[in-house]
Structure formats: C-alpha cells, structure tokens
Coordinates of C-alpha atoms in Angstrom, one line a residue:
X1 CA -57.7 39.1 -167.9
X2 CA -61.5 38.2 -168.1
X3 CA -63.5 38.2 -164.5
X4 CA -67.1 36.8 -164.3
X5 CA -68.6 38.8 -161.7
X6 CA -71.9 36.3 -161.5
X7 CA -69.3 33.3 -161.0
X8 CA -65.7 32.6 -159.1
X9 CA -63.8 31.7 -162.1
X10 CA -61.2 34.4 -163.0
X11 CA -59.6 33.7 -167.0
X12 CA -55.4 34.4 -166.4
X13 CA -52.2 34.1 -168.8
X14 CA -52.9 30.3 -167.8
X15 CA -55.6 29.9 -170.3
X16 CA -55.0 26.4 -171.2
X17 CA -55.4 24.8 -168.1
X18 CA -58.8 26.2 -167.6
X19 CA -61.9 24.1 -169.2
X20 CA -65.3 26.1 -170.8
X21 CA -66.8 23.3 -168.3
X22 CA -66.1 25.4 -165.0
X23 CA -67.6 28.2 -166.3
X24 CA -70.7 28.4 -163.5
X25 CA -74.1 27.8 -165.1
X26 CA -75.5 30.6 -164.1
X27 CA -73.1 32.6 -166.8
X28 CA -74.7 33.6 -169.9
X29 CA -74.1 31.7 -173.3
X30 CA -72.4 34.4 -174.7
X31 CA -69.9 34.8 -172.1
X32 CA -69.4 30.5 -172.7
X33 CA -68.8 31.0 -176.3
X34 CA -66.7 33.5 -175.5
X35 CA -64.4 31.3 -173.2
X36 CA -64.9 28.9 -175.3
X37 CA -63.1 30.7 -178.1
X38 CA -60.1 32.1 -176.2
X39 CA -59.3 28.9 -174.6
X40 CA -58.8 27.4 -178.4
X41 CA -57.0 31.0 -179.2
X42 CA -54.6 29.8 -176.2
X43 CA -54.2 26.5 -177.0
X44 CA -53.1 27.3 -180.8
X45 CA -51.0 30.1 -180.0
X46 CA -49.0 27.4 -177.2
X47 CA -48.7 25.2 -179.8
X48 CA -47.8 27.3 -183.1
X49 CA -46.3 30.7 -182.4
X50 CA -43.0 30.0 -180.6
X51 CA -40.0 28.5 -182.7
X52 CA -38.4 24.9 -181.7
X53 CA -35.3 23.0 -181.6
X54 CA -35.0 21.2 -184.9
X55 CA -34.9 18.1 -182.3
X56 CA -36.2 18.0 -179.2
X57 CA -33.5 15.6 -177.9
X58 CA -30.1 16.0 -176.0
X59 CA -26.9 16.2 -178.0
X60 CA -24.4 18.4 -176.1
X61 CA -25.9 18.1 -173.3
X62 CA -24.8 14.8 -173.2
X63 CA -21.0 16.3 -173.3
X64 CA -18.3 13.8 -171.5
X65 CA -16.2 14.6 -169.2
X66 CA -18.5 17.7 -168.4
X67 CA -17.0 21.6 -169.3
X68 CA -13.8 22.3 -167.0
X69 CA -13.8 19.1 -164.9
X70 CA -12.7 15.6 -165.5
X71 CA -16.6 14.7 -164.1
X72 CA -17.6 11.7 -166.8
X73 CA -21.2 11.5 -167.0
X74 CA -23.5 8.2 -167.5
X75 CA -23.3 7.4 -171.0
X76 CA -26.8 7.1 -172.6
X77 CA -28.0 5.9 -175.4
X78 CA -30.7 7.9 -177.7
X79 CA -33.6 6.2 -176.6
X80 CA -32.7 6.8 -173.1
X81 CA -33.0 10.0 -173.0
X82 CA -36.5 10.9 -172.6
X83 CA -37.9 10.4 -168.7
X84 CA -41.0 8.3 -170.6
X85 CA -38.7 5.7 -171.0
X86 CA -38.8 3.6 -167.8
X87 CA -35.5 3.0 -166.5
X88 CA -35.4 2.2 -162.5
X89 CA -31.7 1.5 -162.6
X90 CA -30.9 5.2 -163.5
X91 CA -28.4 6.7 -161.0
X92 CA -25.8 8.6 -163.0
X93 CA -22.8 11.0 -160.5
X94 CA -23.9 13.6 -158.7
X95 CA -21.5 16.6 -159.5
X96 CA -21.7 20.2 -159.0
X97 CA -18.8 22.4 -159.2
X98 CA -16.5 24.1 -156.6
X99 CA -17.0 27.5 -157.5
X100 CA -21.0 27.0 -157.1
X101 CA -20.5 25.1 -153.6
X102 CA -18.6 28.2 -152.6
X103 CA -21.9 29.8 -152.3
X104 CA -21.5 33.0 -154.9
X105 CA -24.3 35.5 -154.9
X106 CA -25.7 34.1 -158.2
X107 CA -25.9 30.5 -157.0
X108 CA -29.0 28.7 -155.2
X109 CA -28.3 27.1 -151.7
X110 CA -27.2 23.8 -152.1
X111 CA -29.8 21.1 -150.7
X112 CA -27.7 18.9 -149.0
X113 CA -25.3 21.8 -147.1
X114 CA -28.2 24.4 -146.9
X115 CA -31.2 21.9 -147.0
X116 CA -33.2 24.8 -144.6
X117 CA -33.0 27.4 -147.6
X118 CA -33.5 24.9 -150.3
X119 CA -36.6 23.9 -149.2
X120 CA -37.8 27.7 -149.4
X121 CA -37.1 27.9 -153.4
X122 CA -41.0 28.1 -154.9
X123 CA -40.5 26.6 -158.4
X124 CA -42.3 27.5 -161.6
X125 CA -42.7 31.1 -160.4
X126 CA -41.7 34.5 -160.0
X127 CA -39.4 33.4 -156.3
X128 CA -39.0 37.2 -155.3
X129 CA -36.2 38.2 -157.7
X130 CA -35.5 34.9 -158.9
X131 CA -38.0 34.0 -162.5
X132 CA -38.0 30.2 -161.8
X133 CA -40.5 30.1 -164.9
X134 CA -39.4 28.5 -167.6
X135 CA -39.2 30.2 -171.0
X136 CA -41.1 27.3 -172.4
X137 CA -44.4 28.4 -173.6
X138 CA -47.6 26.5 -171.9
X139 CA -45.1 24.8 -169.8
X140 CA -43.7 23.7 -166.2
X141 CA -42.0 21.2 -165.0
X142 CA -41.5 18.7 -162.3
X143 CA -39.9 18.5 -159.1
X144 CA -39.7 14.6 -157.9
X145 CA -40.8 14.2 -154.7
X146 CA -38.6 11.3 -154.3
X147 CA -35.5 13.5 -154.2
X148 CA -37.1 17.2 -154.2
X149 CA -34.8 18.5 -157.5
X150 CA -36.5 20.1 -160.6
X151 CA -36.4 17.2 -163.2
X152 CA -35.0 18.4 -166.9
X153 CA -38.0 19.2 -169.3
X154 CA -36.0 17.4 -172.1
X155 CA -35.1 14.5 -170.5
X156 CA -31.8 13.0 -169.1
X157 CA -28.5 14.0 -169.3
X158 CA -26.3 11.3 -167.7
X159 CA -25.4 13.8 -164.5
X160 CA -27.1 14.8 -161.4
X161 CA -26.3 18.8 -159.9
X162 CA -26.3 22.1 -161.2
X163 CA -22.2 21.5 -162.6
X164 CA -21.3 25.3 -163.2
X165 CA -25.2 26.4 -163.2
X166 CA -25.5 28.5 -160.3
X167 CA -29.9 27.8 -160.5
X168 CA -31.4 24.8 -159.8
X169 CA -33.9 24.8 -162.5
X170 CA -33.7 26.7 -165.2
X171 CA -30.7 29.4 -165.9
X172 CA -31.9 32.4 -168.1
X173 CA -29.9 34.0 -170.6
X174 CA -30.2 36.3 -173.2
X175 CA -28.6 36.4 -176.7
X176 CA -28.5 39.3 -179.0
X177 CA -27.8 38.8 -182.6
X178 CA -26.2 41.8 -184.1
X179 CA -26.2 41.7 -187.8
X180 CA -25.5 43.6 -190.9
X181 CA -25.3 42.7 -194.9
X182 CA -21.8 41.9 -196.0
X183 CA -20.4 44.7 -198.0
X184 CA -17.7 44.9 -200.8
X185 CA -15.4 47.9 -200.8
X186 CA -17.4 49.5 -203.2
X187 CA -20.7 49.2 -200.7
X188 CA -22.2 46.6 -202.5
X189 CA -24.3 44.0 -200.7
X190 CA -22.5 40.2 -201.6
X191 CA -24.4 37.6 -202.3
X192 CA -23.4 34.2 -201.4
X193 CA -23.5 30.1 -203.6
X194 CA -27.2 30.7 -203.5
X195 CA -27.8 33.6 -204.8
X196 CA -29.0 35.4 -202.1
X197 CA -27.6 38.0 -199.8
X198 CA -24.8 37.2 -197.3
X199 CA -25.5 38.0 -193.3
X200 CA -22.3 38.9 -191.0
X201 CA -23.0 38.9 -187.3
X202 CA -20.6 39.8 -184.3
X203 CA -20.0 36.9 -182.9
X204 CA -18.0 35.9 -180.0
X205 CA -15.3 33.4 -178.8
X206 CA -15.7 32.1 -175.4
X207 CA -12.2 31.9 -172.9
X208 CA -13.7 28.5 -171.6
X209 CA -13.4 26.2 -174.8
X210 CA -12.6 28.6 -178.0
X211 CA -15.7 27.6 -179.8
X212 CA -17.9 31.0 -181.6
X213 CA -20.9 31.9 -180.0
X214 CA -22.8 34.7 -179.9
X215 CA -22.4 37.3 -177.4
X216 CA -24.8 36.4 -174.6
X217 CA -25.0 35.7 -170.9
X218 CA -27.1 35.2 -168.1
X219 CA -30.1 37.3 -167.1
X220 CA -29.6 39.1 -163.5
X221 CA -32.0 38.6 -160.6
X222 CA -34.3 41.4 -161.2
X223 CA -33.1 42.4 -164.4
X224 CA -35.0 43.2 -167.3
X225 CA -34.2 40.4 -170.5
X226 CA -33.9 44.0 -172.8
X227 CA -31.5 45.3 -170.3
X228 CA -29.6 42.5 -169.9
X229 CA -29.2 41.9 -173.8
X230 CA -27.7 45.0 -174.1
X231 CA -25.9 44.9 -170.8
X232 CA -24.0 41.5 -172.2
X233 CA -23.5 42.9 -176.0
X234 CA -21.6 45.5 -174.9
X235 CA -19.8 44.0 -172.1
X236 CA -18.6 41.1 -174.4
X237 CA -18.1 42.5 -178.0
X238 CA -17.4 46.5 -177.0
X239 CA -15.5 45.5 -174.0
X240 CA -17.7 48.2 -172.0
X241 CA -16.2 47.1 -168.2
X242 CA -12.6 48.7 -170.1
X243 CA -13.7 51.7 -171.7
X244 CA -13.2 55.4 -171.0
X245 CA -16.3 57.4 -169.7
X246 CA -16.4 59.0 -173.5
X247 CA -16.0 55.8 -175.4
X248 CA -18.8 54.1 -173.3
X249 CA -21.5 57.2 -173.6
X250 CA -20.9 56.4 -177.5
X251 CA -21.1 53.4 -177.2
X252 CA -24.4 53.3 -175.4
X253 CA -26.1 56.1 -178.0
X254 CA -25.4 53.6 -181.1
X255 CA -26.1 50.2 -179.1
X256 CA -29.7 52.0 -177.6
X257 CA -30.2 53.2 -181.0
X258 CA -29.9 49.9 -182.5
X259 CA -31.4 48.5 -179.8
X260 CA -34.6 50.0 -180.1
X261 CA -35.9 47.2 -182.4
X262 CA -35.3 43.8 -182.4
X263 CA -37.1 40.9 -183.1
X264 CA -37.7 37.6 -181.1
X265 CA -36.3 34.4 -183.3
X266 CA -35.9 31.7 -180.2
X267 CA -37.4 31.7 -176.2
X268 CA -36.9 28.4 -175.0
X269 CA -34.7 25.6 -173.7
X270 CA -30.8 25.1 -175.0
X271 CA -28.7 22.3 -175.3
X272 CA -25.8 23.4 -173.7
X273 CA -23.1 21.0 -172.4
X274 CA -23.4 22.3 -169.0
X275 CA -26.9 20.9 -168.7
X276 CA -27.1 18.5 -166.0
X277 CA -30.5 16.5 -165.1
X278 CA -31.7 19.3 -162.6
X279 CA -30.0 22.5 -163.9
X280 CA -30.4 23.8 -167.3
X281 CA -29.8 26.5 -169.7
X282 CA -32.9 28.4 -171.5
X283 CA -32.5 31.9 -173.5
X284 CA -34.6 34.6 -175.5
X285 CA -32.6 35.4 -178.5
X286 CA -32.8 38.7 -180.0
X287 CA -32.1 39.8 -183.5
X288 CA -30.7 43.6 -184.2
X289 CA -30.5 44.4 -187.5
X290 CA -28.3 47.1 -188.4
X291 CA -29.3 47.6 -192.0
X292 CA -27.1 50.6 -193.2
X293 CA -24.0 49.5 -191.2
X294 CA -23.8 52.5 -189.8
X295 CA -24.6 51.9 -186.0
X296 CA -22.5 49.4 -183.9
X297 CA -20.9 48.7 -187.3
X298 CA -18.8 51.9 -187.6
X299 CA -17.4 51.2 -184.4
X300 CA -13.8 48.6 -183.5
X301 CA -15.2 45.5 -181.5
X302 CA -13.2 44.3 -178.6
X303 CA -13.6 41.4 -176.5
X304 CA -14.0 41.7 -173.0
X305 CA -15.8 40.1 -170.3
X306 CA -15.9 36.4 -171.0
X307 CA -14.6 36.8 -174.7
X308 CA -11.3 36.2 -175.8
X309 CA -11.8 37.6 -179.5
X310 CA -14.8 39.1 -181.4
X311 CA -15.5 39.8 -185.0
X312 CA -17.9 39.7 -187.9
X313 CA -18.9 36.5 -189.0
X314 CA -19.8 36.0 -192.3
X315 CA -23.3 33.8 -192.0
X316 CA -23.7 30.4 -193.7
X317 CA -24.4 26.4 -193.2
X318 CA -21.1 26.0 -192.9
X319 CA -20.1 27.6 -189.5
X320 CA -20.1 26.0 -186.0
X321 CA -21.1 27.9 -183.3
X322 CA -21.5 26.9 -179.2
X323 CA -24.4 24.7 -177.8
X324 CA -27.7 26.2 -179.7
X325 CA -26.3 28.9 -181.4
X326 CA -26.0 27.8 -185.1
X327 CA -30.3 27.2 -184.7
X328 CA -30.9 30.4 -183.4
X329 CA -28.5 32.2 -186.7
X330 CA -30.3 29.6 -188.8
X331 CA -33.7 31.3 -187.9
X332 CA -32.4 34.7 -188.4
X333 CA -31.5 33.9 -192.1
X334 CA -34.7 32.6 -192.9
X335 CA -36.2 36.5 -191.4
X336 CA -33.7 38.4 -193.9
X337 CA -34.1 35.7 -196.8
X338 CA -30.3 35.5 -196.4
X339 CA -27.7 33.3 -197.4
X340 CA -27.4 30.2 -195.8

C-alpha cells in the first residue's frame, strides 16, 4: 500500500481503477512516475498472470433439465449467451432447489421469502464471513437494479435462482490435484504415445451423476482456501469422516507433508452445470506433487464424503472429467512437461 501524506489519495490492491491523473499536484514528479509505473505493473499483471478458460463461453452450464431436477432451462443459442447481446424478451424459469429453500446453514436468505435479510448481503466484498469477491482477477460484477440479483460474469445460462448453489453470487471451491508419475513394477517412470512422461492423479467419482472429478468442494465461511483443500482431499479420497483416531493422525502427517507445497494452476470462474444466471461456481485449483510416490501414494484411497469411488487416474487427452476439470489437469501437464 502507498500513502501520499502531502495528498488524500491512498494506492490499494485496487490499483487499476485509480488514474496517475488524481494524483494531487502538489505531489512531487517522482512520486507521479512512480504511480505511474505501478498502475501499468497492475494493469499487466490483471491481464497476463492468471490462467483462462480455453473459451470464455457457457457449455455446461447450459445443462438441460438442470442436475437432480426435471427444471428445463431456456434453450439458447451461442450468440446468446453473452449479456452484450441485447435481448429484452429474455425471461427464462426461475428455479431454486428445495433443499436450498429449506434454509440450511450454508445457504443465503432467499429474496422473495426473506427479502429483509437479502437486502443486507454487501456484494463484491468480504460480507463478515461470507468472501462475496469473486476469484476473477481485476474484476466485479453486477447486481441489476431492476431485480437486485448478482448478474453471471459469463453471461446467461437459460435459468434464473441459485438451483443447488446455496450463494447468491459466486460459490467458492477449492480443488487439489494430487499427482504422482506412473510407475512400472520395476519403479520405472512410463512414458506415454508422446514420448513423454505419464501423470496419474487421484481422482474422484461424484454419487450425484458418476462422472470423474477431482476431489474438491466448497470453501467454508471463514475458512482458509489451504485448509479447506486439505479438509476436502481427505474427506473425499481418504474417507477421513470414517477413520480411526490412528489412521487419521497418519493420514494428516503425509497429506500436511505433501501439502506444504503446491502450486496455483487455475483461480477463476467454472462452467459447471449447476450455474444458474445469478449463482455460480468459481475455484482455486491446487497442484500437489508427490514426486517419489512415497506420501499420500503409499497409502489405500477410499471414497467418502460425496465420493462413491476414488483411484489413480492415469493423465491424458483422452479422459472426461466433471464441469472444468479436464482444463485445470490440462494445465498441470503442461507444469510437469507430462503426457497429454
């Protein structure tokens, strides 16, 4: 953070909405230039350090019926999708699920039955224990005043609600990606068609639909995104909830270990098939590299939680994984000049 005692403008995190312009004229030149130069820092860091979708468009978001319901949403066609395209007739269903009208701890207050507490929700911040940010980098978005819902930074979905999101907004997860080289019994690192080494990762698959995922979930109020990654890895793929006091306090020594370091291949938006035009899913995914095999790898996976089977995956072009996941192992392949 840069103050400028002589002046009233105070330099944030929110660099790129702040012009050289404003800086007060009675500031020195050196002091401008050096504004100046962090600003365009800002700018090119917002625009060039975080990875992207391959397409910034809506595929499974645009699911019909919508996950666990018989809810059909407004069919759209490509070019409808983005809110830039003008398109006054739009008034697709308005669904959200049961189990979120219920009113569970991890669900917003509904604005039509709880309008009173709805209108308290501060969007685009920290709302006490509730990060209403979005993982976006350089980036908010909009809340309509016309019907007071957060509007979906991609565009439209063909559904109005939160369907199974408990936020309005968006949702945070986190995803850890847990790999390892695939071995031979020998110990010898395989290689795959292209010559180069072949990735396995623990993935996941889900009790809702069966498809392979990687073992995430949803971020806590108040909880730390390192916490809850290893929180969900071990409640998912070690089945931690089921495990004796002596199998979990081994379980937690080679996950922390492994833990330690990890590095960031996605933070952003996902398109997930529960998306809805106000309620959305976004994630940080984490990669954990267990290089020897000889952490989390030496241990017996078992599903639990939300998981009805786990197990190494071997890593290629070929594999189909839940909503975003594929990209995110994509991106993880090109870090470890693997196989893909």
């Amino acid at each position: 953070m840069l103050r400028l005692f002589r002046g009233s403008l105070i330099v944030t995190s929110q660099l790129g909405f702040i012009s050289a312009a404003q800086v007060p004229c009675s500031a020195t030149v050196s002091v401008k230039r050096l504004l100046t130069g962090v600003i365009l820092c800002s700018q090119f860091l917002c625009q060039n350090t975080r990875v992207t979708m391959a397409t910034a468009t809506h595929s499974k978001a645009l699911t019909s019926p919508y996950p666990n319901s018989k809810q059909e949403r407004l069919k759209l066609k490509p070019e409808q999708v983005s809110w830039l395209t003008k398109w006054e007739e739009y008034n697709p269903p308005d669904f959200t699920a049961d189990k979120v009208l219920a009113g569970p701890v991890w669900a917003d207050p509904d604005d039509k039955k709880n309008a009173k507490e709805y209108k308290k929700i501060v969007w685009n911040k920290l709302d006490g224990k509730v990060n209403r940010q979005t993982y976006e980098k350089c980036k908010t978005y909009k809340v309509p005043e016309i019907d007071g819902r957060p509007s979906n930074p991609i565009g439209r979905t063909g559904l109005k609600g939160r369907g199974e999101l408990g936020k309005w907004g968006p949702n945070h997860a986190a995803d850890p990606i847990v790999t390892r080289w695939k071995r031979d019994a020998k110990g010898t690192i395989e290689q795959g068609k292209s010559g180069k080494k072949v990735l396995q990762f623990i993935a996941i698959q889900r009790k809702d639909n069966q498809e392979w995922a990687i073992p995430g979930g949803m971020v806590d109020a108040g909880e730390k995104v390192s916490v809850a990654l290893k929180r969900e890895f071990g409640e998912e793929a070690m089945n931690t909830l089921e495990a004796t006091p002596q199998e979990k306090k081994k379980i937690k020594k080679a996950v922390d270990a492994l833990f330690k370091v990890g590095h960031e291949v996605y933070r952003g938006y996902v398109d997930d098939p529960r998306n809805t035009d106000n309620s959305w899913m976004e994630t940080i995914a984490v990669n954990f590299h267990d290089v020897e095999g000889a952490s989390v790898g030496k241990f017996k996976l078992n599903a639990g939680d939300d998981a009805a089977g786990v197990k190494w995956m071997d890593i290629s072009s070929e594999i189909k994984l839940y909503a975003s996941h594929q990209h995110f192992i994509e991106e993880v392949t090109k870090r470890h000049e693997a196989h893909w």
